mmCIF file of C-alpha atoms in Angstrom:
data_model
loop_
_atom_site.group_PDB
_atom_site.id
_atom_site.type_symbol
_atom_site.label_atom_id
_atom_site.label_comp_id
_atom_site.label_asym_id
_atom_site.label_seq_id
_atom_site.Cartn_x
_atom_site.Cartn_y
_atom_site.Cartn_z
ATOM 1 C CA MET A 665 29.170 33.179 8.083
ATOM 2 C CA ALA A 666 29.858 31.193 4.930
ATOM 3 C CA ARG A 667 28.816 28.008 6.716
ATOM 4 C CA ILE A 668 25.433 29.515 7.502
ATOM 5 C CA TYR A 669 24.866 30.394 3.848
ATOM 6 C CA VAL A 670 25.936 26.943 2.735
ATOM 7 C CA SER A 671 23.638 25.354 5.340
ATOM 8 C CA ILE A 672 20.703 27.498 4.215
ATOM 9 C CA ALA A 673 21.394 26.619 0.568
ATOM 10 C CA ILE A 674 21.490 22.900 1.409
ATOM 11 C CA ILE A 675 18.234 23.088 3.367
ATOM 12 C CA LEU A 676 16.488 25.033 0.593
ATOM 13 C CA SER A 677 17.685 22.598 -2.054
ATOM 14 C CA ILE A 678 16.415 19.635 -0.015
ATOM 15 C CA ILE A 679 13.025 21.316 0.423
ATOM 16 C CA GLY A 680 12.918 22.146 -3.291
ATOM 17 C CA LEU A 681 13.776 18.575 -4.255
ATOM 18 C CA ASP A 682 11.090 17.280 -1.898
ATOM 19 C CA ILE A 683 8.434 19.546 -3.416
ATOM 20 C CA PHE A 684 9.528 18.570 -6.924
ATOM 21 C CA SER A 685 9.339 14.864 -6.086
ATOM 22 C CA ILE A 686 5.839 15.189 -4.619
ATOM 23 C CA PHE A 687 4.490 16.872 -7.746
ATOM 24 C CA MET A 688 6.296 14.470 -10.060
ATOM 25 C CA ILE A 689 4.978 11.395 -8.238
ATOM 26 C CA ARG A 690 1.464 12.856 -8.225
ATOM 27 C CA ASN A 691 1.582 13.547 -11.965
ATOM 28 C CA GLU A 692 2.839 10.025 -12.708
ATOM 29 C CA GLN A 693 0.149 8.529 -10.467
ATOM 30 C CA GLN A 694 -2.599 10.525 -12.188
ATOM 31 C CA SER A 695 -1.332 9.670 -15.655
ATOM 32 C CA LEU A 696 -1.219 5.947 -14.910
ATOM 33 C CA ASP A 697 -4.618 6.147 -13.202
ATOM 34 C CA GLU A 698 -6.140 7.645 -16.363
ATOM 35 C CA THR A 699 -4.684 4.832 -18.474
ATOM 36 C CA LEU A 700 -6.041 2.224 -16.048
ATOM 37 C CA THR A 701 -9.482 3.845 -16.136
ATOM 38 C CA LEU A 702 -9.383 3.740 -19.924
ATOM 39 C CA ILE A 703 -8.641 0.006 -19.780
ATOM 40 C CA GLN A 704 -11.582 -0.475 -17.419
ATOM 41 C CA ASP A 705 -13.854 1.453 -19.777
ATOM 42 C CA ASN A 706 -12.720 -0.681 -22.710
ATOM 43 C CA VAL A 707 -13.353 -3.866 -20.727
ATOM 44 C CA ASN A 708 -16.804 -2.651 -19.700
ATOM 45 C CA ASN A 709 -17.591 -1.850 -23.352
ATOM 46 C CA ASN A 710 -16.373 -5.321 -24.438
ATOM 47 C CA ASP A 711 -13.675 -3.777 -26.644
ATOM 48 C CA LYS A 712 -10.910 -6.319 -26.089
ATOM 49 C CA GLU A 713 -8.580 -5.038 -28.833
ATOM 50 C CA ALA A 714 -8.638 -1.476 -27.510
ATOM 51 C CA ALA A 715 -8.106 -2.740 -23.965
ATOM 52 C CA ILE A 716 -5.060 -4.766 -25.039
ATOM 53 C CA ALA A 717 -3.646 -1.794 -26.957
ATOM 54 C CA THR A 718 -4.146 0.403 -23.916
ATOM 55 C CA ALA A 719 -2.510 -2.263 -21.730
ATOM 56 C CA GLU A 720 0.558 -2.126 -23.970
ATOM 57 C CA LYS A 721 0.538 1.653 -23.594
ATOM 58 C CA LEU A 722 0.248 1.163 -19.824
ATOM 59 C CA SER A 723 3.340 -1.044 -19.808
ATOM 60 C CA ALA A 724 5.331 1.517 -21.772
ATOM 61 C CA ASN A 725 4.111 4.371 -19.557
ATOM 62 C CA TRP A 726 4.916 2.360 -16.444
ATOM 63 C CA ASP A 727 8.466 1.687 -17.639
ATOM 64 C CA ASP A 728 8.998 5.416 -18.166
ATOM 65 C CA SER A 729 7.376 6.321 -14.846
ATOM 66 C CA TYR A 730 9.397 3.702 -12.992
ATOM 67 C CA LYS A 731 12.653 5.206 -14.251
ATOM 68 C CA ARG A 732 11.598 8.670 -13.087
ATOM 69 C CA ILE A 733 10.254 7.869 -9.640
ATOM 70 C CA VAL A 734 12.614 5.110 -8.523
ATOM 71 C CA PHE A 735 14.917 7.772 -7.082
ATOM 72 C CA PHE A 736 12.199 9.090 -4.780
ATOM 73 C CA VAL A 737 10.159 6.014 -3.813
ATOM 74 C CA ASN A 738 10.977 2.774 -2.056
ATOM 75 C CA SER A 739 11.753 0.269 -4.791
ATOM 76 C CA LYS A 740 9.875 -2.541 -3.010
ATOM 77 C CA SER A 741 6.526 -0.824 -3.476
ATOM 78 C CA LEU A 742 7.409 -0.098 -7.106
ATOM 79 C CA GLU A 743 8.293 -3.742 -7.693
ATOM 80 C CA ASP A 744 4.900 -4.752 -6.312
ATOM 81 C CA ILE A 745 3.195 -2.373 -8.725
ATOM 82 C CA ASN A 746 5.389 -3.678 -11.551
ATOM 83 C CA ASP A 747 4.224 -7.230 -10.844
ATOM 84 C CA PHE A 748 0.588 -6.179 -11.112
ATOM 85 C CA VAL A 749 1.150 -4.113 -14.273
ATOM 86 C CA THR A 750 2.781 -7.052 -16.050
ATOM 87 C CA ARG A 751 -0.311 -9.187 -15.356
ATOM 88 C CA VAL A 752 -2.796 -6.820 -16.992
ATOM 89 C CA LYS A 753 -2.190 -7.751 -20.646
ATOM 90 C CA PRO A 754 -2.212 -11.558 -20.098
ATOM 91 C CA LEU A 755 -5.434 -11.247 -18.086
ATOM 92 C CA LEU A 756 -7.015 -9.265 -20.909
ATOM 93 C CA GLU A 757 -5.895 -11.781 -23.523
ATOM 94 C CA SER A 758 -7.338 -14.674 -21.546
ATOM 95 C CA ASP A 759 -10.668 -12.871 -20.922
ATOM 96 C CA SER A 760 -10.215 -13.238 -17.183
ATOM 97 C CA ASP A 761 -12.804 -11.831 -14.795
ATOM 98 C CA GLU A 762 -10.010 -10.757 -12.459
ATOM 99 C CA ILE A 763 -8.919 -7.829 -14.629
ATOM 100 C CA THR A 764 -11.112 -5.294 -12.834
ATOM 101 C CA ALA A 765 -9.796 -6.341 -9.444
ATOM 102 C CA GLU A 766 -6.235 -6.220 -10.748
ATOM 103 C CA ILE A 767 -6.692 -2.698 -12.092
ATOM 104 C CA GLU A 768 -8.238 -1.490 -8.843
ATOM 105 C CA THR A 769 -5.312 -3.005 -6.931
ATOM 106 C CA ILE A 770 -2.833 -1.125 -9.118
ATOM 107 C CA LYS A 771 -4.751 2.123 -8.609
ATOM 108 C CA ARG A 772 -4.747 1.690 -4.835
ATOM 109 C CA LYS A 773 -1.053 0.826 -4.724
ATOM 110 C CA LEU A 774 -0.188 3.857 -6.856
ATOM 111 C CA TYR A 775 -2.266 6.096 -4.612
ATOM 112 C CA ARG A 776 -0.709 4.652 -1.451
ATOM 113 C CA THR A 777 2.757 5.138 -2.903
ATOM 114 C CA TYR A 778 1.964 8.794 -3.516
ATOM 115 C CA VAL A 779 0.379 9.375 -0.100
ATOM 116 C CA LYS A 780 3.145 7.538 1.718
ATOM 117 C CA ASP A 781 5.789 9.897 0.341
ATOM 118 C CA VAL A 782 3.976 13.158 1.015
ATOM 119 C CA PRO A 783 5.592 14.724 4.094
ATOM 120 C CA TYR A 784 2.548 14.761 6.328
ATOM 121 C CA ILE A 785 3.312 14.893 10.024
ATOM 122 C CA TYR A 786 2.238 11.263 10.523
ATOM 123 C CA ASN A 787 4.623 10.159 7.747
ATOM 124 C CA ILE A 788 7.534 11.889 9.430
ATOM 125 C CA PHE A 789 7.141 10.611 12.987
#
């Protein structure tokens, strides 16, 4: 009988951890998405200094987010996102036209990372 209780406790803790990870990844994705949108708004308003300051904030936020979600997400997809995040500030400083495309790519990769880890039936099988 004790084995049944232990098994139930293990299953419930795994389900709880899964639910926690989904919400945590979603919150990190939304937070980073808001920062990226702010950078886009600054670029559209030709406010280069504010965009660069927000890009520095993005890098700091990404470092914190990376440390939190690396336990739950495949590190390869996080490394891809990291590569794109590190390019944002240099692109802003050089007044590159590619900054909007780069930001949209980061947003899509963050969203895909979140969706890929949600336990939908097509993600399981």
